[in-house]
Structure formats: structure tokens, C-alpha cells
PDB file of C-alpha atoms and ligand atoms in Angstrom:
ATOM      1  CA  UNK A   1     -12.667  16.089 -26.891  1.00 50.00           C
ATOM      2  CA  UNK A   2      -9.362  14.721 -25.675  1.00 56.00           C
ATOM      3  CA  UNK A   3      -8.888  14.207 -22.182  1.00 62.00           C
ATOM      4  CA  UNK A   4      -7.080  16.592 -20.366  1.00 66.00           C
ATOM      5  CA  UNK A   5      -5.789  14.874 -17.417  1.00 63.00           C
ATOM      6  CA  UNK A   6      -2.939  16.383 -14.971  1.00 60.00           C
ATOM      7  CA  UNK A   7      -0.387  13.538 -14.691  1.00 67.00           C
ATOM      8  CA  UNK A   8       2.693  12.510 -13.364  1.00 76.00           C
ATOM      9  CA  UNK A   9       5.521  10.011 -15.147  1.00 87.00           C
ATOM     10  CA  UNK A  10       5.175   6.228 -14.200  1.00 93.00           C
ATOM     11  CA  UNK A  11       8.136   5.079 -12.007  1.00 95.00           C
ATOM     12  CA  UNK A  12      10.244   1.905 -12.476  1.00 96.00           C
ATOM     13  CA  UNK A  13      10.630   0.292  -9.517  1.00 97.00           C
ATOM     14  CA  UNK A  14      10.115   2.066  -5.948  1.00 97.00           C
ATOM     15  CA  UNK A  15       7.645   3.038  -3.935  1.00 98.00           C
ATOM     16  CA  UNK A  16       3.824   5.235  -4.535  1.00 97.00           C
ATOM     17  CA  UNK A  17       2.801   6.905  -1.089  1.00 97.00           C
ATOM     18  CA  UNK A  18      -0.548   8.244  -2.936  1.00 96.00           C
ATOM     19  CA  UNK A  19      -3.719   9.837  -0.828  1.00 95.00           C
ATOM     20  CA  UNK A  20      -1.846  11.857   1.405  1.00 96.00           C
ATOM     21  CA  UNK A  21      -4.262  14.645   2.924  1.00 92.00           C
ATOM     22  CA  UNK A  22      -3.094  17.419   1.011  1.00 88.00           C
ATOM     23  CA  UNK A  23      -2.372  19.305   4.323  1.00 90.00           C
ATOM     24  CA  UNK A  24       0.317  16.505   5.025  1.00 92.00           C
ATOM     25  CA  UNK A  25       2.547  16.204   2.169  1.00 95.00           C
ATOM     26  CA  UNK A  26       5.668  18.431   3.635  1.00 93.00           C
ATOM     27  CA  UNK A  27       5.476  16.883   6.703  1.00 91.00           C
ATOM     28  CA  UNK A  28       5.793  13.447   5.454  1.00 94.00           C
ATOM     29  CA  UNK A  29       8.539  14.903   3.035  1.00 94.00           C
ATOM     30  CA  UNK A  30      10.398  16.182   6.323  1.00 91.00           C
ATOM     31  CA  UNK A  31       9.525  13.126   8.595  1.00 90.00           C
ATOM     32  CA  UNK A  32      11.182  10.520   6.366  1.00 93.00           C
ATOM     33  CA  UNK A  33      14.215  13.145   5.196  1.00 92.00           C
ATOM     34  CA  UNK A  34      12.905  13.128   1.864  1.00 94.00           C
ATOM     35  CA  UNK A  35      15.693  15.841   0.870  1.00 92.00           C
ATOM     36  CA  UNK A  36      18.484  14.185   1.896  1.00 94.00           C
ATOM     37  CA  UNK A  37      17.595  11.213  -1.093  1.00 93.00           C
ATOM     38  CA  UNK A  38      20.232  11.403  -4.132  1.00 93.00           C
ATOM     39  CA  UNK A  39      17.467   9.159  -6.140  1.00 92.00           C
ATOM     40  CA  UNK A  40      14.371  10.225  -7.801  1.00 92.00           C
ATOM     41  CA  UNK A  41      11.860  11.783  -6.279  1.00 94.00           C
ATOM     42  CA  UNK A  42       8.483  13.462  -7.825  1.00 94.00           C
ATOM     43  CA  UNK A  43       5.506  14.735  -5.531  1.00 93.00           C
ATOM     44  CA  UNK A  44       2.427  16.625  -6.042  1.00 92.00           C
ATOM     45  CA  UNK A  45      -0.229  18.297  -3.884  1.00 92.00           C
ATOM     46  CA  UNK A  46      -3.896  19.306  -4.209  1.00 91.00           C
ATOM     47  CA  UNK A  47      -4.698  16.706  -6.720  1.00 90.00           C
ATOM     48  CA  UNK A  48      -8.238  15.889  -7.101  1.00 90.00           C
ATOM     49  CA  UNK A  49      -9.426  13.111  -4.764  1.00 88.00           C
ATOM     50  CA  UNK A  50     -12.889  11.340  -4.538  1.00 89.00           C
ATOM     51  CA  UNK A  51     -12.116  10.517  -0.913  1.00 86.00           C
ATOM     52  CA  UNK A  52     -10.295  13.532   0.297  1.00 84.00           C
ATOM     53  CA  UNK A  53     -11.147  15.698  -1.681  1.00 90.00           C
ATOM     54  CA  UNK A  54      -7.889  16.950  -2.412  1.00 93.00           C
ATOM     55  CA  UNK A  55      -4.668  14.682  -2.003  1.00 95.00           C
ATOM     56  CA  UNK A  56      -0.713  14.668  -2.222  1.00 95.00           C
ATOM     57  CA  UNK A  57       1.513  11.917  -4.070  1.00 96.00           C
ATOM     58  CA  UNK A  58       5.177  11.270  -3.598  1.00 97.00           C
ATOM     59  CA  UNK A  59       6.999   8.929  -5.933  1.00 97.00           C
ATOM     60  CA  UNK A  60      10.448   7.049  -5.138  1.00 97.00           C
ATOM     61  CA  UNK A  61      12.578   5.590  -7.573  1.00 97.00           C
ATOM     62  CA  UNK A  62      14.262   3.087  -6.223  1.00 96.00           C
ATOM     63  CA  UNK A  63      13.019   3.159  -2.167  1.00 96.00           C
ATOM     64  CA  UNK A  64      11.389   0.370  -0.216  1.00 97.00           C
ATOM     65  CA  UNK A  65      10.434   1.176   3.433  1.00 95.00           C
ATOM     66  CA  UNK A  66      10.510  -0.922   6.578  1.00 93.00           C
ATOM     67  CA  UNK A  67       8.205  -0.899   9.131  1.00 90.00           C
ATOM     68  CA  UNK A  68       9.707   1.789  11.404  1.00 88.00           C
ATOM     69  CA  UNK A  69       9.104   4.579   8.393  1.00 92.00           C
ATOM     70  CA  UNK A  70       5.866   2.924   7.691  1.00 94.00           C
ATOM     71  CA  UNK A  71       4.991   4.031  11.041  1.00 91.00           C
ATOM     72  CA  UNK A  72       6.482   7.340  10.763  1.00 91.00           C
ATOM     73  CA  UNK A  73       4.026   7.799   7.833  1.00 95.00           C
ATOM     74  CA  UNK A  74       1.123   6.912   9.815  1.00 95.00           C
ATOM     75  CA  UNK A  75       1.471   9.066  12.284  1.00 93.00           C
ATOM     76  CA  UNK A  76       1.516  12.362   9.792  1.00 91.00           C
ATOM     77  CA  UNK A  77      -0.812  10.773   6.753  1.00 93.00           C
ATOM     78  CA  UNK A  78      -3.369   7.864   8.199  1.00 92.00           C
ATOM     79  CA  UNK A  79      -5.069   7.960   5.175  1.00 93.00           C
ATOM     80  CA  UNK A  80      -1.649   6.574   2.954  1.00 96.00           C
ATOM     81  CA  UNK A  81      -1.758   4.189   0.970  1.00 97.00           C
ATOM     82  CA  UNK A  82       1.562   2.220  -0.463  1.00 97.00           C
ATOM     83  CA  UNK A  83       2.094   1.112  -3.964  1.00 98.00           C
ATOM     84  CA  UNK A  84       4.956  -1.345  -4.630  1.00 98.00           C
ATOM     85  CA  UNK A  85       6.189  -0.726  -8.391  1.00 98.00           C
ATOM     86  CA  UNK A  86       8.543  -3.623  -9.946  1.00 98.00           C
ATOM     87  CA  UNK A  87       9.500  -3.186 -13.837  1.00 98.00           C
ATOM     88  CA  UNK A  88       6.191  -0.699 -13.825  1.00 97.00           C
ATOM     89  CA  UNK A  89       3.306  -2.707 -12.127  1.00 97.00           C
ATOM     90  CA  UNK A  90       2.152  -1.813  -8.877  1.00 97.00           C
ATOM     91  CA  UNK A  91       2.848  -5.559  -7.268  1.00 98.00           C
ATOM     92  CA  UNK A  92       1.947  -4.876  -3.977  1.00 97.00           C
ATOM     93  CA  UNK A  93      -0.732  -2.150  -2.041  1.00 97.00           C
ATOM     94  CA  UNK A  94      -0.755  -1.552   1.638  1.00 95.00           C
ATOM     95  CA  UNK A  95      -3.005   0.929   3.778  1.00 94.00           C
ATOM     96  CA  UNK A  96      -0.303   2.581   6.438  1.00 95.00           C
ATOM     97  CA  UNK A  97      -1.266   1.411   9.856  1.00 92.00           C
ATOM     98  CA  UNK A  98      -0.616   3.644  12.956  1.00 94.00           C
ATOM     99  CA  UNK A  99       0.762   0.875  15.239  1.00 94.00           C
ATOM    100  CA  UNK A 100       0.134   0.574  19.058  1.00 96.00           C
ATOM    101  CA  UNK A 101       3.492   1.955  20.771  1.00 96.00           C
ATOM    102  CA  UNK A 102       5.544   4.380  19.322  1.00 95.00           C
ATOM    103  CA  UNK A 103       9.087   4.810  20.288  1.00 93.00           C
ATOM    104  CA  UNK A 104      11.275   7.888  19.107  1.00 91.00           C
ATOM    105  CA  UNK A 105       9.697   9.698  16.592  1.00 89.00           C
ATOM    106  CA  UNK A 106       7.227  12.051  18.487  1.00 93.00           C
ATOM    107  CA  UNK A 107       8.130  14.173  21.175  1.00 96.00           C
ATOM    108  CA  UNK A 108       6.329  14.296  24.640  1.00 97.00           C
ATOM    109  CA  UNK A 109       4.400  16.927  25.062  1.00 97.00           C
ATOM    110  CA  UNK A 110       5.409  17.827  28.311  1.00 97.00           C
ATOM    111  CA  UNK A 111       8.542  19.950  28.901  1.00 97.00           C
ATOM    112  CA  UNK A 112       9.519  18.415  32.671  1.00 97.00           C
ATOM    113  CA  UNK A 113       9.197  15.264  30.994  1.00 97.00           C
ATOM    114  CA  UNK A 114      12.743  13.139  31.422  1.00 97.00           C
ATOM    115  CA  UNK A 115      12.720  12.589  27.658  1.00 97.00           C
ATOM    116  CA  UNK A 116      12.870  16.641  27.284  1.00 97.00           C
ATOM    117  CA  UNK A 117      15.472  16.649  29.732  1.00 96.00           C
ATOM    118  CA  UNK A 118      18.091  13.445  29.331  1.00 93.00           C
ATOM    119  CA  UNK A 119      19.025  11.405  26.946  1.00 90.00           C
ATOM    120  CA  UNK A 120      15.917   8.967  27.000  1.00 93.00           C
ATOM    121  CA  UNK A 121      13.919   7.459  24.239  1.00 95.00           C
ATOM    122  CA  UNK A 122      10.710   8.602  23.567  1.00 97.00           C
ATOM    123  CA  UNK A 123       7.970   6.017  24.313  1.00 97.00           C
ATOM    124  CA  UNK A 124       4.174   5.959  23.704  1.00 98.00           C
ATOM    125  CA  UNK A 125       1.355   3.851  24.465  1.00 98.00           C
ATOM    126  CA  UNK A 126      -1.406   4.657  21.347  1.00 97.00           C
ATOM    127  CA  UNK A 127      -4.734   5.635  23.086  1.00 97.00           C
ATOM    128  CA  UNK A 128      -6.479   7.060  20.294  1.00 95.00           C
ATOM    129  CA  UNK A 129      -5.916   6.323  16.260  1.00 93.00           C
ATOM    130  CA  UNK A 130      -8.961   8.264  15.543  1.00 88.00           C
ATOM    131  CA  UNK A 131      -7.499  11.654  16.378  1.00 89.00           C
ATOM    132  CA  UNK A 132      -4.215  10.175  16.941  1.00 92.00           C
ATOM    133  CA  UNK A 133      -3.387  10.475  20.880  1.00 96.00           C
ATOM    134  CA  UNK A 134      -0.339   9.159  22.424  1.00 97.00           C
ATOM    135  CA  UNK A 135       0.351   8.822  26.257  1.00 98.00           C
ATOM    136  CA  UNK A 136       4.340   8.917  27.631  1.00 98.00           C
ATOM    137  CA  UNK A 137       5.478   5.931  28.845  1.00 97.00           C
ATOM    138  CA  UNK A 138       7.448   7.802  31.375  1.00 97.00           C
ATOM    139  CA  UNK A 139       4.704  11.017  32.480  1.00 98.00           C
ATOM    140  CA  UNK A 140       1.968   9.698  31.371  1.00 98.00           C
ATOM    141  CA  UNK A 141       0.526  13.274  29.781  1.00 98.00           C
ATOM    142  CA  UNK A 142      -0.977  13.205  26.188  1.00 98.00           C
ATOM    143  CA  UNK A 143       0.499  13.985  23.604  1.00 97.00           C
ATOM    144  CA  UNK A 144      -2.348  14.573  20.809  1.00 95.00           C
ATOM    145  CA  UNK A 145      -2.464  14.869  16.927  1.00 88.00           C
ATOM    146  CA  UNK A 146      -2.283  18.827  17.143  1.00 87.00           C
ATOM    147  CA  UNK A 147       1.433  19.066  19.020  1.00 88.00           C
ATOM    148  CA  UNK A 148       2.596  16.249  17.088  1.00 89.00           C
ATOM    149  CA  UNK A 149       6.733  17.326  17.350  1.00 89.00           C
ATOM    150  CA  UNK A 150       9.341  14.919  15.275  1.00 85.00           C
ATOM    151  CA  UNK A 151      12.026  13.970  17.484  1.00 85.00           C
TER     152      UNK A 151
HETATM  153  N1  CTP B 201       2.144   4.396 -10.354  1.00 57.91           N
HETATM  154  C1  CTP B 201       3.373   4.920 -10.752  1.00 57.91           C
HETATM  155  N2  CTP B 201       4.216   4.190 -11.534  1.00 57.91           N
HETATM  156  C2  CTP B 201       3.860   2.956 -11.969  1.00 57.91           C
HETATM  157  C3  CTP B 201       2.615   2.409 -11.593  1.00 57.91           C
HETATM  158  C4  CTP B 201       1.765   3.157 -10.774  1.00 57.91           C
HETATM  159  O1  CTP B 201       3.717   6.031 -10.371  1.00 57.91           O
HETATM  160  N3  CTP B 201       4.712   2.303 -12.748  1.00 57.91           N
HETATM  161  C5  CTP B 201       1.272   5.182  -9.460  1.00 57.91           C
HETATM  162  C6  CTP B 201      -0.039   5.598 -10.086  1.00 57.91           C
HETATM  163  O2  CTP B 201       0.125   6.851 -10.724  1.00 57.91           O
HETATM  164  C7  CTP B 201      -0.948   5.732  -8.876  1.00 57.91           C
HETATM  165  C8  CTP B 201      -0.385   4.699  -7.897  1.00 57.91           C
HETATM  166  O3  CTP B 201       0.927   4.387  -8.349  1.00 57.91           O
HETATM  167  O4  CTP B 201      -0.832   7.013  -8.302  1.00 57.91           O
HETATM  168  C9  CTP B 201      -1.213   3.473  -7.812  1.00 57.91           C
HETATM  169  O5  CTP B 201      -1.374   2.930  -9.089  1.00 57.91           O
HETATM  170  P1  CTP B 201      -2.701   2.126  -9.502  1.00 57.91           P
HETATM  171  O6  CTP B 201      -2.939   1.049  -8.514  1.00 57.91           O
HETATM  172  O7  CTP B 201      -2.568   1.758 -10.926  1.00 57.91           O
HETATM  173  O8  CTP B 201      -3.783   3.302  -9.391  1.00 57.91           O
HETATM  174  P2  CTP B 201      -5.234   3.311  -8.724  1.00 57.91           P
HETATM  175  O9  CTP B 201      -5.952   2.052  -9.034  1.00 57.91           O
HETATM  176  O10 CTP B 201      -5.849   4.607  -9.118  1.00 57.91           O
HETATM  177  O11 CTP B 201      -4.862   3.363  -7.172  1.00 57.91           O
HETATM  178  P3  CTP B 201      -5.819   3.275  -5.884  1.00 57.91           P
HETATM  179  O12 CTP B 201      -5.894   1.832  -5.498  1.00 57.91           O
HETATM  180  O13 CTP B 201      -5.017   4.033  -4.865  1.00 57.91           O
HETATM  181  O14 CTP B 201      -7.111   3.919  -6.213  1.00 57.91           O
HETATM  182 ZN1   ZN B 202       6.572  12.282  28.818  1.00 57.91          ZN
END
């Protein structure tokens, strides 16, 4: 029997974010302004995954992160992994790491907190990677993985 096998076109050179939890594809497509890009982009959701049972892709032609959007990933999708295409080989692989500060990004949970209320830079201490639980660098209240807000 030929095999029947969902699939999604190679890319040239760019960049694989592949085993996304399939609950976290459109936030990483909003937390890295996926929509603003003029180059190519593909993505698909709820494809069959050993590990998470069902997982997201998103494919960038011609995109190579730095660290700070690496991190940005993290935060939304710990279970990322990056593939590094050149002329059609994957030539490099990373796991996405959720780093130990975070500044900007996420905002503080708490509403009296004087990044809610001036012009200050949001800044977290990482408690917890697990369940991914941040505490302000200014209030010092937690801000956990289930009020995550993008700045
Ligand atoms: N890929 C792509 N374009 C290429 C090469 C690879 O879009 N020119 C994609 C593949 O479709 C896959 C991911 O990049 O989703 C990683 O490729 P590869 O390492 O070949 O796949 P696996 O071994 O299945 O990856 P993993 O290590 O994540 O299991
Ligand atoms: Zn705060």
C-alpha cells in the first residue's frame, strides 16, 4: 500500500521550530510577530507526535533567531526544538532553553506593580521552569505559566 503521509514542503534555508504543544502554536505565531514577516512562512497544528501526542510546526524561509526570541519561544513552547536548514539539510538542532531572568517580554502580574504603572522594564528572576514561574524584580509577586501576558 503506498504510504499516506500528511506532509509539508522542505524549506531552503531558515529556520524549523517543530514540537510545539499543539495548544501553543498561535501564541508563538503572535509572540515573535509572525504576521508581520514578508518571507515564507508555513505552519501546521495537531500533527501526530510520539512525545506530545499532538504537535505544531512553523517553517521560515529565510529567518535565523537570536537569543532574545529564542527566549521568547521558551517561555510559550518549552518543549521546541530548532532546526537550522542551509541549501536543505538541517545543519544545526537546538532544544529552546527558558533562561534564568527575563526582561520585557512578560508582564507582571500585579496591577500596582511600577512596571503596570510607568515606563519601566519588565524584569524577572525564573523560580520555576517546570511550570514556568517568574518573580518581579521590582514587587516581588509571581507571575506563573497560567497569566503569562506579552508585553
Ligand atoms: N525540514 C524542513 N526542510 C528541510 C529539512 C528539514 O522543513 N530542508 C524539517 C523537517 O520536516 C522536520 C524538521 O525540519 O520537521 C527536522 O528535520 P529532521 O531532523 O530531518 O527530522 P527528524 O529527525 O524527524 O527531527 P527530530 O530530531 O525533531 O525528531
Ligand atoms: Zn511586579
Amino acid at each position: 500500500m503506498k504510504d499516506k503521509q500528511l506532509s509539508v514542503s522542505a524549506i531552503k534555508n531558515g529556520t524549523v521550530i517543530d514540537h510545539i504543544p499543539a495548544g501553543s502554536l498561535f501564541k508563538v505565531i503572535s509572540i515573535l510577530k509572525l504576521d508581520k514577516l514578508e518571507s515564507m512562512v508555513t505552519f501546521g497544528n495537531s500533527f501526530e507526535s510520539k512525545k506530545l501526542g499532538k504537535k505544531g510546526i512553523i517553517k521560515l524561509s529565510e529567518v535565523f533567531f537570536e537569543t532574545e526570541d529564542i527566549n521568547k519561544i521558551s517561555l510559550v513552547a518549552p518543549t521546541a526544538k530548532l532546526n537550522i536548514i542551509r541549501d536543505y539539510e538541517v545543519v544545526e538542532k537546538m532544544k529552546v532553553e527558558i533562561p534564568d531572568e527575563v526582561t520585557g517580554i512578560i508582564k507582571c502580574v500585579n496591577p500596582k506593580c511600577i512596571t503596570n504603572n510607568e515606563t519601566a522594564t519588565t524584569k524577572f528572576a525564573v523560580i520555576s521552569k517546570e511550570k514556568v514561574q517568574l518573580k518581579c524584580y521590582y514587587c516581588e509577586k509571581i507571575t506563573s505559566q497560567d497569566n503569562l501576558v506579552m508585553v
